[in-house]
Short mmCIF file of C-alpha atoms and ligand atoms in Angstrom, two decimals:
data_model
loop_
_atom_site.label_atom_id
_atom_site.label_comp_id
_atom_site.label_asym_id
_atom_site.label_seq_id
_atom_site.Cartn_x
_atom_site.Cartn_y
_atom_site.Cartn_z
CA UNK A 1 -11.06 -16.49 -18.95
CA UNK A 2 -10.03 -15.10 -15.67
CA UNK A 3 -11.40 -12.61 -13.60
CA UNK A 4 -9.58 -9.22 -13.96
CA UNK A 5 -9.36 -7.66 -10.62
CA UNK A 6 -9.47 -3.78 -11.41
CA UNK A 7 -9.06 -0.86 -8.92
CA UNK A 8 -11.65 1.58 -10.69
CA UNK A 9 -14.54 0.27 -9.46
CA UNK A 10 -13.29 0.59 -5.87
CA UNK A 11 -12.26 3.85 -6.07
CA UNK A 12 -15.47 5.14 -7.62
CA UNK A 13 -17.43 3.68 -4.78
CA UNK A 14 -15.33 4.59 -1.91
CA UNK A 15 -14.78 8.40 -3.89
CA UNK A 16 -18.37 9.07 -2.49
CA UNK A 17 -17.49 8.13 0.93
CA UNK A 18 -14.61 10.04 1.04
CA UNK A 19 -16.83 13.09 -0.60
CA UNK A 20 -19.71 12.65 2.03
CA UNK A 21 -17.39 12.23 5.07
CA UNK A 22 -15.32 14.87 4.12
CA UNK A 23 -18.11 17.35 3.75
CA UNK A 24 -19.37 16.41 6.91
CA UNK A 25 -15.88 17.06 8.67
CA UNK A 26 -15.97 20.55 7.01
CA UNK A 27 -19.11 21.25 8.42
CA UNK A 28 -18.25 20.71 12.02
CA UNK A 29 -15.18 22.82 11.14
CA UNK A 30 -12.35 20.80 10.24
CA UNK A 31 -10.93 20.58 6.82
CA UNK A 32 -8.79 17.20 6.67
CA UNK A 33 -5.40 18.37 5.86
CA UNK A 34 -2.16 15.54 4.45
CA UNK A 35 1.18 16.85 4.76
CA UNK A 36 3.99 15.16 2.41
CA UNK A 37 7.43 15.49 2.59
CA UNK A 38 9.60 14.74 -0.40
CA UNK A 39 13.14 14.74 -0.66
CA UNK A 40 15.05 15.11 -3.17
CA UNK A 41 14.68 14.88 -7.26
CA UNK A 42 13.66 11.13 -7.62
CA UNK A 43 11.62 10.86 -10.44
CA UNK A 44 8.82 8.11 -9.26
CA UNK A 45 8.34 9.75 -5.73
CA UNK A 46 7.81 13.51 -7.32
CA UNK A 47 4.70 11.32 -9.80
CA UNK A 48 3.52 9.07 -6.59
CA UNK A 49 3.21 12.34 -4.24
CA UNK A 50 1.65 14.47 -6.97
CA UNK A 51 -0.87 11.67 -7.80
CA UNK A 52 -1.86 11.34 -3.96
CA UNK A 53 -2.01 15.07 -3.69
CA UNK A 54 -4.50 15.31 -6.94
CA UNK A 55 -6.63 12.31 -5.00
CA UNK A 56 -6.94 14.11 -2.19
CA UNK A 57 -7.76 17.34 -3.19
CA UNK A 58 -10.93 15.53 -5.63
CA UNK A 59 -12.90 14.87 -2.37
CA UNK A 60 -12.01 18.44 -0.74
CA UNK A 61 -9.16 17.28 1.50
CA UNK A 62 -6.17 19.45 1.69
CA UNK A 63 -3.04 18.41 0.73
CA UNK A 64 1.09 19.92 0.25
CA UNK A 65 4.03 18.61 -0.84
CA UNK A 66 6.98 19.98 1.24
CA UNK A 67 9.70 19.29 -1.08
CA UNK A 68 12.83 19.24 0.14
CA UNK A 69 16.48 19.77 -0.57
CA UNK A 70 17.99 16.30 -2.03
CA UNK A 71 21.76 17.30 0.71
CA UNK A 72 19.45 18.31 3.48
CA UNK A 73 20.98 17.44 6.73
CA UNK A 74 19.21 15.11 9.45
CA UNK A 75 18.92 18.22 11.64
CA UNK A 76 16.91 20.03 9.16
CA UNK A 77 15.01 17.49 7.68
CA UNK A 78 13.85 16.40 11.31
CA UNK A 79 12.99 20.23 12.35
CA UNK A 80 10.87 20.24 9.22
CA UNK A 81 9.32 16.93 10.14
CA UNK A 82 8.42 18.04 13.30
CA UNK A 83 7.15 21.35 12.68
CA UNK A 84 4.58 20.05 9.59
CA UNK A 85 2.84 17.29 12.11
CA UNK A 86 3.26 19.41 15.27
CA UNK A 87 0.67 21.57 13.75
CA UNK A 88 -2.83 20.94 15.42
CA UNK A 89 -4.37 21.61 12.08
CA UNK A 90 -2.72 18.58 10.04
CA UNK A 91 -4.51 15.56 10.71
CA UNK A 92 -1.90 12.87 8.55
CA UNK A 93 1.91 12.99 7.76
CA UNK A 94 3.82 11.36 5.41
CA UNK A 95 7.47 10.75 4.48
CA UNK A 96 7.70 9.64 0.63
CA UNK A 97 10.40 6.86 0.69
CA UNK A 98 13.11 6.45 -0.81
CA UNK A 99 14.98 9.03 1.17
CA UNK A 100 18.70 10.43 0.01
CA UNK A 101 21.48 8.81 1.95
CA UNK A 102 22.59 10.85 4.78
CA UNK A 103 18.57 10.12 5.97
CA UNK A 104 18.33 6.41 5.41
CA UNK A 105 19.35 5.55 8.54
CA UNK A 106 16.69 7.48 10.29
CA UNK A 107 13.80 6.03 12.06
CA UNK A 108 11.32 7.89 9.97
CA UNK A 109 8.46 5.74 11.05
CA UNK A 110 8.92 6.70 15.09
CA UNK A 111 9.16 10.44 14.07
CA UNK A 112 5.62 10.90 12.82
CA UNK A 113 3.22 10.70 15.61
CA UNK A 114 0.94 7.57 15.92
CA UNK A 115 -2.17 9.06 15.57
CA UNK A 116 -1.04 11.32 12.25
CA UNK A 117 0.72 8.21 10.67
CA UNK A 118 -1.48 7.74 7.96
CA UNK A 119 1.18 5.29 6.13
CA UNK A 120 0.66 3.28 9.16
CA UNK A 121 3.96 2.49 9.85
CA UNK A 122 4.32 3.91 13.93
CA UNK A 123 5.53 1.20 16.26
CA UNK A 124 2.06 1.90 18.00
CA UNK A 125 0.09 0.76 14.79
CA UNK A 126 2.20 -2.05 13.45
CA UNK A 127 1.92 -3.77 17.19
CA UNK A 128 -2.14 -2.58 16.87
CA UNK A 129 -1.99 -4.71 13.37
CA UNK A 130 0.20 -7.10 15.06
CA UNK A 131 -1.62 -7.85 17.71
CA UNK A 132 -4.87 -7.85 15.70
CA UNK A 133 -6.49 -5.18 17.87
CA UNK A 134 -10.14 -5.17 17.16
CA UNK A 135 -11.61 -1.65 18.28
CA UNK A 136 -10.17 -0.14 14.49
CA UNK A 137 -8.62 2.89 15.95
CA UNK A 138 -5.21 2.22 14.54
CA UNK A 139 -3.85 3.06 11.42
CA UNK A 140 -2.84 -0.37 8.41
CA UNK A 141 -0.44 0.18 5.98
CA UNK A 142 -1.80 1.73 2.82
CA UNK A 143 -0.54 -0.99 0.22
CA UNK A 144 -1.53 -4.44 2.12
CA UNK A 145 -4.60 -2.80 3.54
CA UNK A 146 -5.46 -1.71 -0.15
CA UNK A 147 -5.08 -5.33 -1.03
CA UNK A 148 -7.74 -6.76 1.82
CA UNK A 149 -10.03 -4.00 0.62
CA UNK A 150 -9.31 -5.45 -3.36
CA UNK A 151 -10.12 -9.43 -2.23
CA UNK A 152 -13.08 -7.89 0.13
CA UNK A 153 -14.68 -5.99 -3.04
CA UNK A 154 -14.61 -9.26 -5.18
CA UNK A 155 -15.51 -11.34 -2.82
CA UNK A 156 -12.12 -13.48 -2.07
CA UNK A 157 -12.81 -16.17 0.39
CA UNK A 158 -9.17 -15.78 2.49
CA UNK A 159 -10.25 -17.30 5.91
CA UNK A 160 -8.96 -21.18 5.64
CA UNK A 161 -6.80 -20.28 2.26
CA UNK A 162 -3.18 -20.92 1.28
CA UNK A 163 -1.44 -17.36 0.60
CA UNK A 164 1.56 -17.13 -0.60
CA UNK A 165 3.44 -13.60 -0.27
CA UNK A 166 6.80 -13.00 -2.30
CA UNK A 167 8.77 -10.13 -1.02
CA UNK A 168 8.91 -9.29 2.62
CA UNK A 169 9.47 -5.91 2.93
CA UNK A 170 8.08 -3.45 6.41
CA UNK A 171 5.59 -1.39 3.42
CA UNK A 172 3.70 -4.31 1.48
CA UNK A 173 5.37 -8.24 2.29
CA UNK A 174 5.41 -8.75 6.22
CA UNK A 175 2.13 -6.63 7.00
CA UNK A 176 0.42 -8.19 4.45
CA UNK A 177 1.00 -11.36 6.08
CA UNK A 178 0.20 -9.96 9.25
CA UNK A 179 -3.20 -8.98 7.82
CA UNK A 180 -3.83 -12.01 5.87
CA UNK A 181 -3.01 -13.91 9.06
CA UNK A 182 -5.40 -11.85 11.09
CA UNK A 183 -8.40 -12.29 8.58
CA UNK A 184 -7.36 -16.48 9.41
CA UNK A 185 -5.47 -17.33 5.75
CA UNK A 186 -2.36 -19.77 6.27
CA UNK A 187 0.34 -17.64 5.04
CA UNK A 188 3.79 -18.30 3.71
CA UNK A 189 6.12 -15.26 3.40
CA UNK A 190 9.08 -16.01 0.80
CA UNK A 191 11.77 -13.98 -0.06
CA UNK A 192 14.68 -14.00 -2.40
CA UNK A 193 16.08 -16.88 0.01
CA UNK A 194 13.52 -18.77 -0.39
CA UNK A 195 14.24 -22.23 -1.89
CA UNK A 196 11.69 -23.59 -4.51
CA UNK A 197 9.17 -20.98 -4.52
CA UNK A 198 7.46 -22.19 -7.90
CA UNK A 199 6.43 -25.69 -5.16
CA UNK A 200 5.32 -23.51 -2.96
CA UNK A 201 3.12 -21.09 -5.28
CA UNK A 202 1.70 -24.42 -7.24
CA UNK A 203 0.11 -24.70 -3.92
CA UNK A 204 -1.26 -21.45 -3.09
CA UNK A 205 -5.15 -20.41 -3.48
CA UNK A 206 -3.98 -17.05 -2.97
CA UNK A 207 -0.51 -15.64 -4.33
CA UNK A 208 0.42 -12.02 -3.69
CA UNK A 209 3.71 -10.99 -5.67
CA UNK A 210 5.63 -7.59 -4.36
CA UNK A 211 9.56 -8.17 -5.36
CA UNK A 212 9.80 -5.37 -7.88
CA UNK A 213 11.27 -7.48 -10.79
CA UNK A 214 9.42 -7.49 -14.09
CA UNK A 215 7.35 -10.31 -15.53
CA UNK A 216 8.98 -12.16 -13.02
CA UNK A 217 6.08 -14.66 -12.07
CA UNK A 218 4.86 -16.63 -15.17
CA UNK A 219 2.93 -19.71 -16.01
CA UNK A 220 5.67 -22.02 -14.29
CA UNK A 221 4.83 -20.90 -10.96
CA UNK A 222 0.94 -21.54 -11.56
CA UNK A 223 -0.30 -25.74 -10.84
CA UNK A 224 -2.22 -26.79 -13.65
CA UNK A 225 -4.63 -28.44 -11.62
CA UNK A 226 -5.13 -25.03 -10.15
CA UNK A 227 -6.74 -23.62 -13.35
CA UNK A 228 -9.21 -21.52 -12.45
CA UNK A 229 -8.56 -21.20 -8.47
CA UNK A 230 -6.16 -19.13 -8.42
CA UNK A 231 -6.34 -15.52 -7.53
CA UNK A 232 -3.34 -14.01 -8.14
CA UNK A 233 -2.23 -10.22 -6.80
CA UNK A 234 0.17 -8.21 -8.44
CA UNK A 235 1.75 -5.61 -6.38
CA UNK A 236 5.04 -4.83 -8.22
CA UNK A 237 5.01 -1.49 -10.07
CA UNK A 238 8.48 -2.09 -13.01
CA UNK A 239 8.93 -0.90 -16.04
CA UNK A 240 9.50 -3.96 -18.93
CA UNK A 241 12.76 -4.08 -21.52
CA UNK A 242 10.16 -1.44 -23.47
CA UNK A 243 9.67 0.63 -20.73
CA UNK A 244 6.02 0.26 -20.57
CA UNK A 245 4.82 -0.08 -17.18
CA UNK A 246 4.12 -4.04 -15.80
CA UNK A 247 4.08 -5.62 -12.59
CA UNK A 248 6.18 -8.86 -11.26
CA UNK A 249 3.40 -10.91 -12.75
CA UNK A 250 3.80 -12.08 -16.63
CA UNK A 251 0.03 -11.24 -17.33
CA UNK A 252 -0.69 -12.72 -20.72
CA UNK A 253 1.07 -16.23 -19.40
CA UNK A 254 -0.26 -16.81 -15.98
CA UNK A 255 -4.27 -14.85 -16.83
CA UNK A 256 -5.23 -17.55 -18.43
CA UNK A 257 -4.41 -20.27 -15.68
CA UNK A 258 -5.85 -18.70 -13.10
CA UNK A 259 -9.57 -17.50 -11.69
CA UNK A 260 -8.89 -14.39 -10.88
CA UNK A 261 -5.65 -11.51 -11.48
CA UNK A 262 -4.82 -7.87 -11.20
CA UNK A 263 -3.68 -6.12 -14.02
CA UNK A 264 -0.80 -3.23 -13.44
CA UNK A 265 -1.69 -0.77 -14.06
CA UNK A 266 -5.35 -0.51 -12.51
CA UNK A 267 -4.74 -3.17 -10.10
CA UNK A 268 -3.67 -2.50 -7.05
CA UNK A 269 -1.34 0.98 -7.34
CA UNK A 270 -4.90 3.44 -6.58
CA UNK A 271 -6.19 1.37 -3.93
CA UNK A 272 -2.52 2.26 -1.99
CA UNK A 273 -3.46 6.28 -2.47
CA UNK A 274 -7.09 5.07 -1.91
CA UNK A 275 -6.53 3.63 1.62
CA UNK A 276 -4.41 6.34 2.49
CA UNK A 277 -7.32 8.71 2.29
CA UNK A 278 -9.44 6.89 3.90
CA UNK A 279 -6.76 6.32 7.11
CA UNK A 280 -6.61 10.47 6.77
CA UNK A 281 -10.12 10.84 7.24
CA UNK A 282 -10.03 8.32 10.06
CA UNK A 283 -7.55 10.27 11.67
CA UNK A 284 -9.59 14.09 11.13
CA UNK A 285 -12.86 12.26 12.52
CA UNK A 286 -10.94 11.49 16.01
CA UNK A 287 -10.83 14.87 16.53
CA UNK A 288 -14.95 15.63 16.26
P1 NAD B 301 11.55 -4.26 -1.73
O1 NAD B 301 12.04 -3.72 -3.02
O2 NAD B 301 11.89 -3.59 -0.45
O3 NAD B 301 12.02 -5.78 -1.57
C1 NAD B 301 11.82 -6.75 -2.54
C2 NAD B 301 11.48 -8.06 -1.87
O4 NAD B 301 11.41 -9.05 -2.88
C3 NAD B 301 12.54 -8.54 -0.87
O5 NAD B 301 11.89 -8.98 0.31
C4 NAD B 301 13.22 -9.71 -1.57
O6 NAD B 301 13.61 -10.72 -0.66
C5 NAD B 301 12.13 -10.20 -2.49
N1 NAD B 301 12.69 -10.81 -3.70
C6 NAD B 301 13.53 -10.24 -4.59
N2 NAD B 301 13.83 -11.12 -5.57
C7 NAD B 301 13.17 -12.26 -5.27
C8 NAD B 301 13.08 -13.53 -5.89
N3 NAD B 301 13.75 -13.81 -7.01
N4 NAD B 301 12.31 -14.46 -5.30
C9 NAD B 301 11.63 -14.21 -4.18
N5 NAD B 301 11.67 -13.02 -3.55
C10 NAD B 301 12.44 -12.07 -4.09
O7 NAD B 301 9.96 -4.49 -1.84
P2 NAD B 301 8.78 -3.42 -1.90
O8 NAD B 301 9.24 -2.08 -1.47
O9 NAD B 301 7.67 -4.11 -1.20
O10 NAD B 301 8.46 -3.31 -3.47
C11 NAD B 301 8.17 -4.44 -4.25
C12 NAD B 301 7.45 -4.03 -5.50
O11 NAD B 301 6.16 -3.51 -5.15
C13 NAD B 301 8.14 -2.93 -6.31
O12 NAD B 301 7.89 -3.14 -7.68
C14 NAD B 301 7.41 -1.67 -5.85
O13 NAD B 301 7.45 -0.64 -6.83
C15 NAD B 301 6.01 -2.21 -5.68
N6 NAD B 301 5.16 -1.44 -4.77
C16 NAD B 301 3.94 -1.11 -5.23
C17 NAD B 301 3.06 -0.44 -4.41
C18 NAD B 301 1.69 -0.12 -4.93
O14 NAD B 301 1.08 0.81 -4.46
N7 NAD B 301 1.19 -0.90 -5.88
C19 NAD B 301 3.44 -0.06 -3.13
C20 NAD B 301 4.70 -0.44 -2.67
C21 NAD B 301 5.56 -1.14 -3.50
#
């Protein structure tokens, strides 16, 4: 029987933190205060923002969703940008992706400022990540980040390990490896060019699956003679022929070949609006 990684645990723990820390901020003054835009009517983005707005506010932080027009032009949506983390009194901005077309082209990541890009996605943080920088005063992505924190709680041994990553995307695949690299795992980053991934998976001690296709990885991607070393992350959030919520991972086929494995849901999705608080409060505490 393998190991089933759950989030809750986590998040109860770390809730405290947040509480204590927060409380402490509000006592020199400063109530740490999120500011989301949304765009547009897209049905996923309006539950993910609500969700991290309903996190937020349960250890005191404040937190608004700026929803905004789904045909709003760049010039507007940039003014509004601006104006929400020009204000001294917002400590973290986000942009909820996807945005509309007419905005996809935008540089969304160089418009927020470094120090208020709790998503962690500034050119100044992802060089910070990067370039391993040690002193902590930089901002990690929220999903991959969420991930370290997940193998940390569990006690994961990653320094020395294969890891395999599938999907290589700027929000979960290529920092991940960046991060995985940093904490000394040997990591392979495949994509959907990637020829004979189930050879390269057999071999992994670590495989961390973000592609967004359902069920996708089953028991013929797993080594036999890896039974029970395995861990295997599931960062894909689909919805199955059913439409009941499941990651990229076939859970019932590859749980039982392998030590350890997050379920979706209650894997890995609240650690993402997890670290994000935690990178707000970093980012409130700078100014104390
Ligand atoms: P994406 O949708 O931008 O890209 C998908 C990646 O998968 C690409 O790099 C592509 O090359 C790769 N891929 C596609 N088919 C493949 C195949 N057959 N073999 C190997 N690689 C293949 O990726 P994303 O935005 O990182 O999202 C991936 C999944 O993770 C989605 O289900 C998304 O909903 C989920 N997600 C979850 C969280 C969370 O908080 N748990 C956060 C972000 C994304």
């Amino acid at each position: 029987m393998s190991i089933n990684l759950i989030s809750k645990p986590i998040v109860d723990q770390e809730l405290e933190n947040l509480k204590n820390r927060c409380n402490k901020l509000k006592n020199s003054g400063i109530i740490p205060n999120l500011q989301v835009l949304l765009v547009g009517n897209n049905k996923a983005s309006k539950i993910y923002t609500n969700r991290k707005k309903k996190f937020c506010e349960s250890f005191g932080a404040k937190c608004d969703i700026h929803h905004l027009d789904e045909n709003i032009s760049v010039d507007d949506f940039i003014n509004e940008l601006n104006k929400i983390s020009s204000d001294k009194n917002v400590h973290g901005t986000f942009v909820q992706l996807p945005l509309p077309k007419q905005l996809s082209n935008l540089e969304v990541e160089k418009l927020i400022p470094a120090e208020k890009d709790v998503d962690g996605f500034h050119p100044f943080n992802l060089f910070a990540l990067l370039s391993d920088n040690k002193k902590n005063d930089y901002f990690k992505p929220c999903t991959p980040y969420g991930v370290m924190n997940l193998l940390k709680y569990y006690n994961i041994p990653i320094s020395g390990k294969n890891a395999v990553i599938i999907g290589r995307s700027m929000i979960v695949g290529k920092p991940m490896q960046m991060l995985l690299t940093n904490a000394n795992a040997t990591v392979t980053l495949c994509h959907s060019k990637t020829q004979n991934l189930a050879e390269l998976t057999k071999k992994a001690d670590i495989i961390i699956s973000a592609i967004g296709k359902p069920k996708f990885l089953n028991d013929t991607y797993i080594h036999p003679d890896q039974k029970n070393k395995t861990v295997v992350i599931d960062v894909g959030i689909n919805t199955d022929q059913d439409g009941n919520l499941c990651g990229d991972v076939d859970f019932d086929k590859v749980s039982p070949l392998v030590y350890a494995i997050t379920p979706v849901p209650g894997g890995v999705g609240p650690l993402t609006i997890l670290t994000l608080s935690q990178n707000l409060l970093q980012a409130a505490e700078k100014i104390i």
